[in-house]
Amino acid sequence: MLRVSLREISAALKEGRVSPTELCQRCLSFIKATKFLNAYITIAEDTALKQAEESEERYRRGQILGDLDGIPVAVKDNFNTAGIETTCASNMLKGYIPPYSATVVQKLLDQGAVLLGKTNLDEFAMGSGSTDGIFGPVRNPWSYSRQYREKSVQNSHIENEDSNWLVTGGSSGGSAAAVSSFTCFAALGSDTGGSTRNPAAHCGVVGLKPTYGLISRHGLIPLVNSMDVPGILTRCVDDAAIVLGVLAGHDPKDSTTVQDPFKPFELTSFIDASKLCIGIPKEYHAPGLSSETLALWSKAADLFENAGAKVIEVSLPHTRYSIVCYHVLCTAEVASNMARFDGLEYGHRSSMDKSTEVMYAATRREGFNDVVRGRILSGNYFLLKQNYETYFIKAQKVRRLIANDFVNVFRNGIDVLLTPTTLSDTIPYVEFIKEDNRTRSAQDDIFTQAANMAGLPAITVPTALSEKGLPIGLQFIGRAFQEQQLLTVAKWFENQVKFPMIQLQGMMDHGHTICHHQKSAFFS
Amino acid sequence: MRKSGGGRMWSLRFGRSIRGSPSGGASHWGGLSPGSRFTQAAAGGSDGRQEAAGDPRRRGRVYQNPTWQHVEQRPLPEKKVTVEVLDHLERLALVDFRNWEGVQRLEKAIQFADQLHAVNTEGVEPMDSVLEDRCLYLREDNITEGNCTEELLRNARETVEEYFIAPPGNIPLPKLEERDTFLQVSE
């Protein structure tokens, strides 16, 4: 039952085939059974059960709040949740209990959703592996799938089973792993340079980064204010549309949300492909693109063409500089944003108290990991008076060129761009950590951060399994605020490719903590 | 269960099997497309407008080879940052480099950023936000929340009555030589 989509479980709740409490309990036990994935930092068992009970009462009275009533969801641990610890996977915020909830969290709760817990991430969402947080790395559920295991045995990829588990991608790796391993029906991530789409692609789920300004950032602990957006991770495109419908819209508490009214939509299964124009940006064949991803991308282009769509090669000439530009703007905004963590009002505080400045410096030394400190230092370097024009203003100019590249292709009749989401399928943790965080992010965000720089909506759709039996996703980038068109195309594509469901029986044979009666209950 | 219906799943079985080399090359392409209309595309122009207008001979193709190379692969002048600047950064950022790797991390970050100088940005206005063409929302200047002093103070480690407590102020961070920093050693 846990493996169905949000839409299906919603129907089951409405028809009384399952009760919110039963559903919540099942998810909670499954979270415990899959604890070794390290997808969750905090499990909010008590409040979740209470929320489920309240939902049950509403179903009993026939007064449900909406499609999400009674649906178990998870939220990345960089969104504030009133009364529930919010850590950003950092020592700096360990033990921090926010006095308020992020607007998006509140909207989920107002719809009756059941918040199961907070998911793991890279410290302050800085990373592309979900390997750099204080609670340890997240394990990709596909490491334990039948699909991957069978291939591994054939190709003897795995000598030592336990050291060869795969990374989820990041930084919303906990959310992606949670949706992929069926412990919740939807999860919130955040997306600054690809942090929702990257782990979604590596975990074989749908990851949506909405248009900048469509969804409130209030209560999302900021990384890069001009690019951050809350992201949505679900098992299918329809589910993403449902969650988007709940979250989108103006928030008086976030002045960067636009005031245009947003109308929730349902997606049609049918599209008139002949009216569709798909752009293939040639610069997205970047160095390092795996031959498998390239082949799938090409096949996807043909699929649209054969269905009658116009498929046109386009050029986004500044693509190669995009990741460099992102690097400068990101570190500069990080340097500014992280200034708020000083030990005085909340979070970690050092015991060194010779002076305020000494306390600040010691607090930040103790509270931040190397990656965060590194980004703060380089951001400060780019913002130095003597470097401001050369690096920061220069990067802001390049950002305009990148945004204009998109304006040009959309102005010339392209509806949606089709690109890879990542260079290749995911890799084992032991391989991943051979490169440092900056190098990894530069490789892993290469196809995703441009949409953040231009503020455009983008979605990754799981497309096929690689030779190794691991998911590969393709990305669609749409026009600003044209989520309906983007998701309609994505859904059509999803229906064509029939991505296989993860087979997790293998996970249960992994020798981790699960009882046999649970095994049969959850995988029947 | 979703997507349990008929129909074939997508797989990567073309004429010739492709082993997943993570940095895969073009050499695998032989089996993919016998007619290889892909090869000619590499000569494509760079003007987005022209191509978006559509050339019927060049529809729906994905380039066979990478269309660009990392600048990083060419030798770039190494970036060295003086101890004065490093000291200045530690004071500004209120975080320290901790060790030699910390300094190297900065130098590599600068070297990476230096690729931007290859872009011609003459006459281009810097872009702060993608919403620059809209008016940002300003709400009425009315009090909407408050009376939460206790709640807010609860997250601070040191408070007295309704105050956050800081150690003695207006004392600058000690000079490089008096500070506990790795930079002394590197000097």
XYZ file of C-alpha atoms in Angstrom:
711
model
C 0.000 0.000 0.000
C 2.860 2.366 0.730
C 4.080 2.052 -2.819
C 1.143 3.746 -4.495
C 1.038 7.366 -5.591
C -0.245 10.277 -3.538
C -3.342 10.482 -5.716
C -4.097 6.802 -5.193
C -3.581 6.850 -1.438
C -5.767 9.939 -1.259
C -8.518 8.004 -3.021
C -8.008 5.070 -0.651
C -8.398 7.394 2.336
C -11.562 8.912 0.923
C -13.072 5.497 0.245
C -12.155 4.357 3.761
C -9.894 1.574 2.536
C -7.257 2.808 4.945
C -7.406 5.195 7.895
C -5.006 8.103 8.389
C -3.757 6.618 11.664
C -3.097 3.227 10.152
C -1.301 4.847 7.238
C 0.779 7.023 9.539
C 1.733 4.064 11.722
C 2.761 2.034 8.716
C 4.971 4.837 7.437
C 6.530 5.346 10.849
C 7.406 1.671 11.223
C 8.788 1.650 7.729
C 10.947 4.671 8.516
C 12.362 2.734 11.442
C 12.869 -0.361 9.316
C 14.826 1.660 6.764
C 16.765 3.660 9.330
C 20.062 2.574 7.792
C 19.303 4.811 4.791
C 19.764 7.771 7.154
C 17.081 9.655 5.231
C 15.552 11.269 8.322
C 17.233 13.435 10.933
C 14.181 13.807 13.146
C 11.140 11.555 13.260
C 8.175 13.508 14.617
C 6.326 10.439 15.794
C 4.113 11.985 18.453
C 2.954 15.013 16.489
C 2.501 12.889 13.365
C 0.214 10.444 15.188
C -1.707 13.343 16.676
C -2.126 14.933 13.246
C -3.262 11.574 11.869
C -5.850 11.219 14.619
C -7.202 14.678 13.880
C -7.354 13.798 10.217
C -9.194 10.597 11.051
C -11.755 12.604 12.964
C -12.259 14.854 9.940
C -12.778 11.848 7.667
C -15.267 10.477 10.170
C -17.197 13.741 10.096
C -16.818 14.031 6.339
C -15.116 17.387 6.620
C -11.716 16.825 5.116
C -9.464 19.776 4.397
C -8.292 18.745 0.940
C -6.511 16.158 -1.162
C -3.600 16.039 1.248
C -5.685 15.275 4.331
C -4.120 12.321 6.150
C -1.255 11.984 3.678
C 2.161 11.380 5.278
C 4.814 13.802 4.028
C 8.422 14.649 4.924
C 10.203 17.990 4.948
C 13.869 18.772 4.404
C 15.540 19.867 7.611
C 16.232 23.391 6.383
C 12.549 24.409 6.587
C 11.410 25.749 9.935
C 8.855 23.578 11.680
C 7.272 25.026 14.813
C 8.113 22.868 17.818
C 10.178 20.397 15.804
C 13.969 20.614 15.794
C 15.409 22.178 12.641
C 19.144 21.609 12.224
C 20.263 22.195 8.609
C 22.477 19.188 9.424
C 24.829 21.607 11.168
C 26.272 21.864 14.664
C 25.330 25.511 14.386
C 21.604 24.731 14.662
C 21.654 21.473 16.601
C 18.860 21.692 19.158
C 17.196 24.689 17.506
C 13.416 24.601 17.923
C 11.844 27.174 15.608
C 9.039 29.305 17.038
C 7.213 29.267 13.693
C 6.676 27.115 10.624
C 7.757 27.955 7.099
C 4.817 29.068 4.970
C 5.066 25.956 2.792
C 5.058 23.696 5.858
C 2.058 25.552 7.277
C 0.227 25.177 3.955
C 0.783 21.414 4.020
C -0.486 21.216 7.601
C -3.471 23.434 6.798
C -4.411 20.901 4.124
C -4.341 18.133 6.726
C -1.034 16.569 5.702
C 0.754 14.487 8.343
C 4.360 15.579 8.920
C 6.420 12.460 9.586
C 9.768 14.085 10.078
C 12.679 16.133 8.863
C 14.967 14.787 6.184
C 18.734 14.709 5.924
C 20.846 16.997 3.746
C 24.302 18.448 3.226
C 25.127 21.006 5.926
C 23.094 24.142 5.122
C 22.178 22.503 1.801
C 25.699 23.076 0.472
C 26.562 20.029 -1.552
C 25.465 17.620 -4.228
C 25.781 14.285 -2.485
C 23.971 14.528 0.860
C 27.278 13.359 2.265
C 28.410 16.505 4.077
C 26.049 16.866 7.035
C 26.785 16.252 10.714
C 24.368 13.323 10.812
C 26.289 11.410 8.165
C 25.572 10.567 4.536
C 22.243 9.407 3.114
C 22.241 6.026 1.399
C 20.518 5.683 -1.946
C 17.691 3.109 -1.687
C 18.658 1.858 -5.144
C 21.837 0.443 -3.554
C 19.540 -2.234 -2.131
C 17.237 -2.696 -5.105
C 16.903 -5.965 -6.934
C 17.602 -4.153 -10.205
C 21.019 -2.904 -9.074
C 21.989 -5.991 -7.104
C 21.366 -8.356 -9.980
C 23.486 -6.266 -12.331
C 26.193 -5.916 -9.714
C 26.475 -9.647 -9.321
C 26.663 -10.086 -13.086
C 29.335 -7.471 -13.494
C 30.922 -8.221 -10.127
C 30.877 -4.536 -9.269
C 30.471 -5.359 -5.663
C 33.266 -7.042 -3.813
C 32.332 -5.845 -0.399
C 28.607 -5.243 -0.255
C 28.478 -2.817 2.579
C 31.108 -0.396 1.392
C 29.608 -0.084 -2.069
C 26.385 1.693 -1.286
C 25.523 4.628 -3.529
C 25.058 8.324 -2.821
C 21.634 9.902 -3.317
C 22.870 13.120 -4.836
C 22.001 16.301 -3.039
C 21.490 18.335 -1.197
C 17.889 17.126 -0.677
C 19.061 13.507 -0.583
C 17.008 12.612 2.492
C 13.790 13.771 0.848
C 14.603 11.888 -2.362
C 15.479 8.705 -0.475
C 12.298 9.009 1.624
C 10.026 9.243 -1.433
C 11.968 6.588 -3.323
C 11.902 4.079 -0.458
C 8.139 4.556 0.127
C 8.362 6.006 3.627
C 6.286 9.052 2.596
C 4.152 10.110 -0.371
C 5.705 13.502 -1.041
C 8.580 15.499 0.366
C 9.781 19.059 0.323
C 13.301 19.810 -0.765
C 14.967 23.073 -1.573
C 16.565 23.947 -4.897
C 19.250 26.610 -5.221
C 21.391 25.083 -7.950
C 19.758 21.719 -8.460
C 19.403 20.389 -4.914
C 15.938 18.961 -5.581
C 16.410 17.739 -9.148
C 19.824 16.151 -8.667
C 18.868 13.704 -5.882
C 15.471 13.118 -7.524
C 17.268 11.980 -10.690
C 19.647 9.730 -8.762
C 16.848 8.193 -6.683
C 14.421 7.654 -9.564
C 11.713 10.097 -8.442
C 10.151 13.255 -9.850
C 11.778 16.515 -8.705
C 10.164 19.867 -9.442
C 11.835 23.249 -9.079
C 9.074 25.839 -9.541
C 9.514 29.324 -10.989
C 11.286 31.738 -8.635
C 8.584 33.833 -6.992
C 5.786 31.275 -7.293
C 6.281 29.641 -3.884
C 7.075 31.325 -0.589
C 10.575 31.059 0.866
C 9.486 32.363 4.248
C 10.912 29.965 6.820
C 13.272 28.255 4.396
C 16.680 28.898 5.942
C 18.302 30.824 3.105
C 21.338 29.826 1.101
C 21.157 32.134 -1.938
C 18.164 34.451 -1.687
C 18.020 35.306 -5.365
C 17.920 31.642 -6.442
C 16.446 29.533 -3.609
C 13.062 27.913 -4.196
C 11.236 25.192 -2.283
C 11.277 21.995 -4.342
C 8.763 19.151 -4.586
C 9.693 15.455 -4.678
C 7.057 12.875 -5.562
C 6.682 9.480 -7.203
C 4.976 10.864 -10.321
C 4.268 14.113 -12.150
C 0.561 14.175 -11.203
C 1.526 14.144 -7.527
C 3.919 17.033 -8.038
C 1.062 19.016 -9.611
C -1.140 18.334 -6.587
C 1.496 19.507 -4.114
C 2.313 22.528 -6.273
C -1.363 23.457 -6.233
C -1.261 23.519 -2.441
C 1.989 25.441 -2.072
C 1.920 28.030 -4.848
C 0.735 31.575 -4.435
C 1.542 34.936 -2.946
C 2.726 35.137 0.658
C 2.663 38.500 2.422
C 5.628 37.224 4.448
C 7.798 36.843 1.343
C 7.929 39.977 -0.770
C 9.591 38.028 -3.589
C 6.475 35.952 -4.198
C 4.497 37.397 -7.088
C 0.947 38.575 -6.574
C -0.538 37.055 -9.729
C -3.204 34.600 -8.654
C -2.239 30.940 -9.079
C -4.882 28.483 -10.153
C -4.223 24.844 -9.193
C -4.517 22.596 -12.219
C -5.073 18.978 -13.109
C -2.959 17.507 -15.837
C -4.447 15.988 -18.946
C -3.038 12.730 -20.252
C -3.477 13.820 -23.801
C -1.356 16.388 -25.562
C -1.467 17.600 -29.101
C 2.183 17.024 -29.840
C 1.967 18.708 -33.211
C 1.524 22.018 -31.448
C 4.541 21.431 -29.254
C 8.023 22.760 -29.859
C 10.842 21.102 -27.911
C 14.293 22.671 -27.806
C 17.489 20.643 -27.472
C 20.246 22.955 -26.220
C 23.412 21.752 -27.890
C 25.661 23.109 -25.124
C 24.098 20.597 -22.752
C 26.238 17.989 -24.367
C 28.920 18.939 -21.883
C 32.249 17.227 -21.314
C 31.776 14.213 -19.054
C 28.233 13.367 -20.169
C 27.902 9.596 -19.983
C 27.186 7.750 -23.203
C 24.111 6.200 -21.606
C 22.594 9.525 -20.617
C 23.408 10.891 -24.047
C 21.693 7.936 -25.692
C 18.578 8.383 -23.560
C 18.457 12.101 -24.211
C 18.696 11.452 -27.919
C 16.009 8.794 -27.731
C 13.753 11.142 -25.823
C 14.166 13.776 -28.516
C 13.194 11.206 -31.133
C 10.194 10.193 -29.072
C 8.803 13.717 -29.213
C 9.629 14.028 -32.875
C 7.905 10.757 -33.718
C 4.852 11.906 -31.807
C 4.634 14.870 -34.141
C 6.293 17.555 -32.053
C 8.736 19.980 -33.545
C 12.118 19.161 -32.049
C 14.703 21.813 -32.688
C 18.317 22.174 -31.760
C 18.899 25.458 -29.987
C 21.873 27.245 -28.549
C 22.320 28.678 -25.068
C 25.780 30.041 -25.787
C 26.742 31.024 -22.235
C 25.974 27.619 -20.723
C 29.614 26.734 -20.121
C 30.094 29.786 -17.921
C 26.925 29.228 -15.980
C 28.375 26.971 -13.302
C 31.291 29.385 -12.793
C 28.936 32.328 -12.483
C 26.773 30.335 -10.082
C 29.830 29.546 -7.972
C 30.655 33.260 -7.493
C 27.084 34.418 -6.840
C 26.378 31.492 -4.522
C 29.434 31.986 -2.331
C 28.872 35.757 -2.191
C 25.273 35.375 -1.022
C 26.277 32.575 1.347
C 28.887 34.856 2.922
C 26.177 37.404 3.563
C 23.479 34.954 4.684
C 25.681 33.059 7.101
C 26.520 36.278 8.937
C 23.329 35.773 10.952
C 24.834 32.837 12.839
C 26.724 34.522 15.654
C 25.732 32.536 18.746
C 23.737 35.304 20.379
C 20.076 34.749 19.582
C 19.863 31.116 18.584
C 21.952 28.111 17.702
C 25.374 27.106 18.906
C 27.321 29.486 21.177
C 30.981 28.991 22.034
C 32.072 29.173 25.639
C 34.912 31.528 24.697
C 33.747 34.866 26.045
C 36.734 37.212 26.114
C 34.937 39.584 23.791
C 31.941 39.580 21.481
C 34.166 39.212 18.423
C 36.094 36.331 19.933
C 32.836 34.618 20.828
C 31.495 35.145 17.272
C 34.632 33.730 15.674
C 34.835 30.758 18.032
C 31.133 29.988 17.610
C 31.454 29.969 13.852
C 34.642 27.938 13.936
C 32.924 25.311 16.082
C 29.561 25.477 14.324
C 30.348 25.304 10.597
C 31.986 22.482 8.666
C 34.839 22.976 6.186
C 32.507 23.347 3.220
C 30.441 26.109 4.790
C 33.512 27.947 6.074
C 35.155 27.577 2.679
C 32.181 29.117 0.886
C 31.958 31.958 3.410
C 35.645 32.740 2.922
C 35.585 32.655 -0.880
C 32.363 34.675 -0.917
C 33.999 37.301 1.256
C 36.981 37.302 -1.095
C 34.768 37.969 -4.134
C 33.053 40.764 -2.206
C 36.257 42.542 -1.098
C 36.343 46.150 -2.258
C 39.193 45.404 -4.663
C 37.427 42.318 -6.086
C 33.809 43.435 -6.116
C 33.757 44.620 -9.757
C 36.085 41.905 -11.051
C 34.171 38.985 -9.595
C 30.787 39.823 -8.114
C 29.553 42.448 -10.600
C 31.151 40.470 -13.421
C 29.200 37.378 -12.349
C 25.974 39.394 -12.144
C 26.553 40.548 -15.729
C 27.178 37.002 -16.891
C 23.990 36.018 -15.088
C 22.055 38.405 -17.302
C 23.616 36.874 -20.420
C 22.595 33.419 -19.211
C 19.046 34.557 -18.452
C 18.893 36.247 -21.862
C 19.948 33.028 -23.595
C 16.737 31.469 -22.263
C 14.650 34.521 -23.153
C 15.905 34.229 -26.723
C 15.032 30.581 -27.235
C 11.597 30.947 -25.666
C 10.930 34.071 -27.718
C 11.643 32.047 -30.822
C 8.834 29.641 -30.217
C 10.367 26.955 -28.028
C 7.845 25.739 -25.434
C 10.017 23.479 -23.333
C 13.709 22.563 -23.296
C 14.783 18.933 -22.957
C 18.163 18.259 -21.325
C 19.937 15.708 -19.145
C 19.572 16.293 -15.383
C 22.976 14.914 -14.424
C 26.088 13.769 -16.261
C 25.540 10.114 -15.375
C 23.862 7.747 -12.947
C 24.922 7.832 -9.314
C 28.149 6.400 -7.927
C 29.257 4.617 -4.749
C 30.031 6.756 -1.714
C 33.654 5.617 -1.685
C 34.058 7.014 -5.207
C 32.117 10.183 -4.506
C 34.295 11.361 -1.628
C 37.468 11.177 -3.701
C 36.724 14.688 -4.967
C 36.106 17.753 -2.820
C 32.716 19.409 -2.405
C 33.364 22.262 -4.842
C 34.555 19.980 -7.636
C 31.581 17.672 -7.122
C 29.084 20.522 -7.088
C 30.608 21.953 -10.272
C 30.091 18.601 -12.015
C 26.753 17.715 -10.506
C 24.969 21.065 -10.846
C 26.166 21.609 -14.383
C 22.757 21.094 -16.038
C 20.579 22.320 -13.204
C 21.842 25.659 -11.856
C 21.141 27.647 -15.028
C 17.388 27.333 -14.380
C 17.968 28.882 -10.947
C 20.005 31.731 -12.400
C 17.193 32.461 -14.851
C 14.421 31.725 -12.311
C 12.743 29.192 -14.624
C 10.669 26.155 -13.667
C 12.337 22.791 -14.278
C 11.441 19.198 -13.572
C 13.372 15.949 -13.678
C 11.494 12.835 -14.746
C 12.922 9.350 -14.110
C 13.473 7.932 -17.568
C 15.239 4.574 -17.597
C 17.706 2.385 -15.775
C 21.364 2.398 -16.719
C 23.374 -0.696 -17.508
C 24.162 -0.837 -13.823
C 20.473 -0.886 -13.001
C 20.394 2.685 -11.670
C 17.972 5.509 -12.480
C 18.704 8.176 -15.059
C 16.480 11.251 -15.211
C 15.929 13.812 -17.935
C 15.124 17.437 -17.290
C 12.501 19.707 -18.822
C 12.904 23.476 -18.450
C 9.871 25.666 -19.093
C 8.951 29.313 -19.438
C 8.595 31.334 -16.250
C 5.240 30.680 -14.514
C 4.216 28.131 -17.183
C 4.232 25.181 -14.785
C 1.064 23.750 -16.290
C 2.599 23.425 -19.732
C 5.868 22.092 -18.309
C 4.165 19.461 -16.176
C 1.803 18.435 -18.979
C 4.783 17.677 -21.212
C 6.552 15.932 -18.331
C 3.520 13.761 -17.624
C 3.162 12.770 -21.251
C 6.826 11.804 -21.302
C 6.476 9.893 -18.027
C 3.638 7.875 -19.521
C 5.707 6.987 -22.572
C 8.872 5.848 -20.792
C 7.241 3.683 -18.115
C 10.067 3.939 -15.639
C 10.282 0.720 -13.589
C 9.353 0.791 -9.932
C 12.193 0.201 -7.491
C 12.180 -3.368 -6.177
C 13.278 -3.190 -2.613
C 12.968 -6.797 -1.538
C 16.753 -6.817 -1.577
C 16.842 -4.129 1.048
C 15.057 -6.369 3.452
C 17.602 -9.125 2.991
C 20.264 -6.640 3.849
C 20.490 -7.895 7.384
C 19.385 -4.618 8.871
C 16.849 -4.185 11.584
C 13.541 -5.417 10.298
C 11.271 -8.097 11.623
C 9.787 -10.677 9.357
C 6.199 -9.791 10.005
C 6.919 -6.239 8.847
C 8.584 -7.545 5.763
C 5.467 -9.301 4.603
C 3.213 -6.450 5.630
C 4.991 -3.810 3.606
C 5.916 -5.635 0.501
C 2.746 -7.548 -0.020
C 0.081 0.393 -8.094
C 1.051 2.929 -10.662
C 2.353 2.241 -14.114
C 1.673 -1.425 -13.838
C -0.020 -1.488 -17.209
C 1.303 -3.039 -20.368
C 3.865 -1.609 -22.690
C 7.583 -1.818 -22.659
C 9.856 -0.023 -20.251
C 12.652 2.044 -21.601
C 15.980 0.392 -21.638
C 19.298 1.094 -23.160
C 19.543 -1.770 -25.547
C 20.585 -0.479 -28.886
C 22.547 -2.269 -31.571
C 25.526 -2.475 -29.334
C 25.755 -2.648 -25.633
C 26.990 0.407 -23.830
C 28.981 -0.196 -20.715
C 28.498 2.609 -18.274
C 31.725 4.512 -18.326
C 31.049 7.514 -16.116
C 32.816 9.937 -18.408
C 31.651 8.129 -21.495
C 33.012 9.068 -24.826
C 31.699 9.337 -28.309
C 33.243 6.033 -29.293
C 30.119 4.188 -28.233
C 27.955 5.884 -30.747
C 28.499 3.458 -33.598
C 25.539 1.296 -32.753
C 23.078 3.973 -31.928
C 22.116 5.482 -35.188
C 23.164 3.838 -38.403
C 22.393 6.787 -40.598
C 24.240 9.055 -38.235
C 22.628 12.329 -38.928
C 24.300 13.297 -35.684
C 27.743 13.787 -37.132
C 26.972 16.763 -39.309
C 25.374 18.675 -36.509
C 28.709 19.423 -34.917
C 29.249 22.226 -37.382
C 26.307 24.136 -35.981
C 26.333 27.882 -35.522
C 26.026 29.587 -32.192
C 23.136 31.969 -32.727
C 20.131 30.844 -30.735
C 17.703 32.796 -32.839
C 18.705 31.312 -36.142
C 18.555 27.781 -34.929
C 15.358 28.180 -33.027
C 13.810 29.365 -36.256
C 14.275 25.792 -37.424
C 16.174 24.125 -40.169
C 14.314 21.035 -41.357
C 17.526 19.104 -42.020
C 18.713 19.471 -38.476
C 15.735 18.571 -36.376
C 15.798 16.704 -33.137
C 19.392 15.859 -32.824
C 21.715 15.727 -29.924
C 25.375 16.382 -30.489
C 27.674 13.427 -30.773
C 30.605 15.143 -29.104
C 30.780 17.592 -26.240
C 30.226 21.064 -27.635
C 32.764 22.663 -25.334
C 35.671 21.805 -23.042
C 36.461 22.816 -19.507
C 38.757 25.804 -19.377
C 40.173 24.196 -16.268
C 41.854 21.596 -18.412
C 44.086 24.271 -19.873
C 46.793 25.570 -17.569
C 45.661 28.665 -15.727
C 48.005 30.869 -13.735
C 47.951 29.741 -10.137
C 46.344 32.155 -7.775
C 48.247 33.123 -4.660
C 46.643 35.123 -1.928
C 48.845 37.149 0.423
C 48.826 36.607 4.167
C 47.526 40.189 4.579
C 44.427 39.366 2.523
C 43.938 36.043 4.320
C 44.142 37.811 7.670
C 41.696 40.455 6.455
C 39.274 37.730 5.316
C 39.416 35.922 8.646
C 38.527 39.155 10.406
C 35.713 40.010 8.021
C 34.211 36.557 7.768
C 34.731 35.670 11.428
C 35.687 32.167 10.399
C 39.244 30.927 10.081
C 41.030 28.934 7.389
C 41.982 26.343 9.987
C 44.751 24.765 7.856
C 46.647 24.808 4.615
C 43.821 23.015 2.820
C 41.546 25.902 3.772
C 43.800 28.358 1.959
C 44.155 26.049 -1.019
C 40.384 25.755 -1.160
C 40.168 29.530 -1.537
C 42.874 29.637 -4.174
C 41.158 26.957 -6.208
C 37.822 28.754 -5.864
C 39.395 31.948 -7.237
C 41.058 30.075 -10.054
C 37.714 28.514 -10.969
C 36.013 31.926 -10.884
C 38.674 33.420 -13.145
C 37.080 31.647 -16.103
C 34.467 34.398 -16.062
C 36.973 36.843 -17.476
C 36.721 35.091 -20.823
C 33.152 36.370 -21.226
C 32.578 39.666 -22.988
C 30.186 41.641 -20.785
C 30.652 45.048 -22.330
C 27.482 47.084 -22.030
C 25.724 44.379 -19.989
C 23.873 45.483 -16.863
C 24.401 43.345 -13.763
C 21.365 41.265 -12.773
C 20.366 41.173 -9.093
C 17.117 39.313 -9.358
C 14.969 37.667 -11.992
C 12.018 39.683 -10.697
C 13.705 42.970 -11.586
C 10.926 43.918 -13.999
C 8.207 43.622 -11.350
C 7.322 45.704 -8.349
C 8.085 43.857 -5.175
C 5.148 43.523 -2.820
C 5.071 45.944 0.083
C 2.476 45.236 2.698
C 0.720 47.862 4.784
C 2.912 49.104 7.594
C 0.784 47.565 10.323
C 1.828 45.368 13.207
C 0.893 41.783 12.351
C 2.743 39.783 14.951
C 4.447 40.245 18.286
C 4.185 39.342 21.955
C 6.570 36.471 21.430
C 9.526 37.681 23.514
C 9.666 34.559 25.613
C 9.488 32.258 22.652
C 12.316 34.080 20.925
C 14.519 34.238 24.000
C 14.081 30.522 24.541
C 16.530 29.714 21.740
C 19.338 31.902 23.133
C 21.993 30.336 25.340
C 22.426 33.366 27.599
C 19.716 35.811 28.565
C 18.895 38.079 31.473
C 15.304 39.270 31.846
C 14.346 40.322 28.317
C 17.878 40.707 27.007
C 20.289 38.638 24.942
C 23.651 38.671 26.685
C 26.871 39.266 24.742
C 30.468 39.199 26.054
C 32.271 42.594 26.328
C 31.954 44.511 23.055
C 34.023 46.998 21.040
C 37.126 44.847 21.371
C 38.527 44.055 17.937
C 39.620 40.520 17.146
C 43.279 40.118 18.248
C 45.958 40.823 15.639
C 47.275 37.965 13.544
C 50.231 37.302 15.824
C 48.059 37.216 18.953
C 45.270 35.188 17.475
C 44.840 31.442 17.470
C 45.125 31.005 13.729
C 46.941 28.751 11.340
C 48.065 31.817 9.345
C 50.896 32.563 11.798
C 52.598 29.373 10.753
C 52.214 30.017 7.063
C 53.634 33.500 7.263
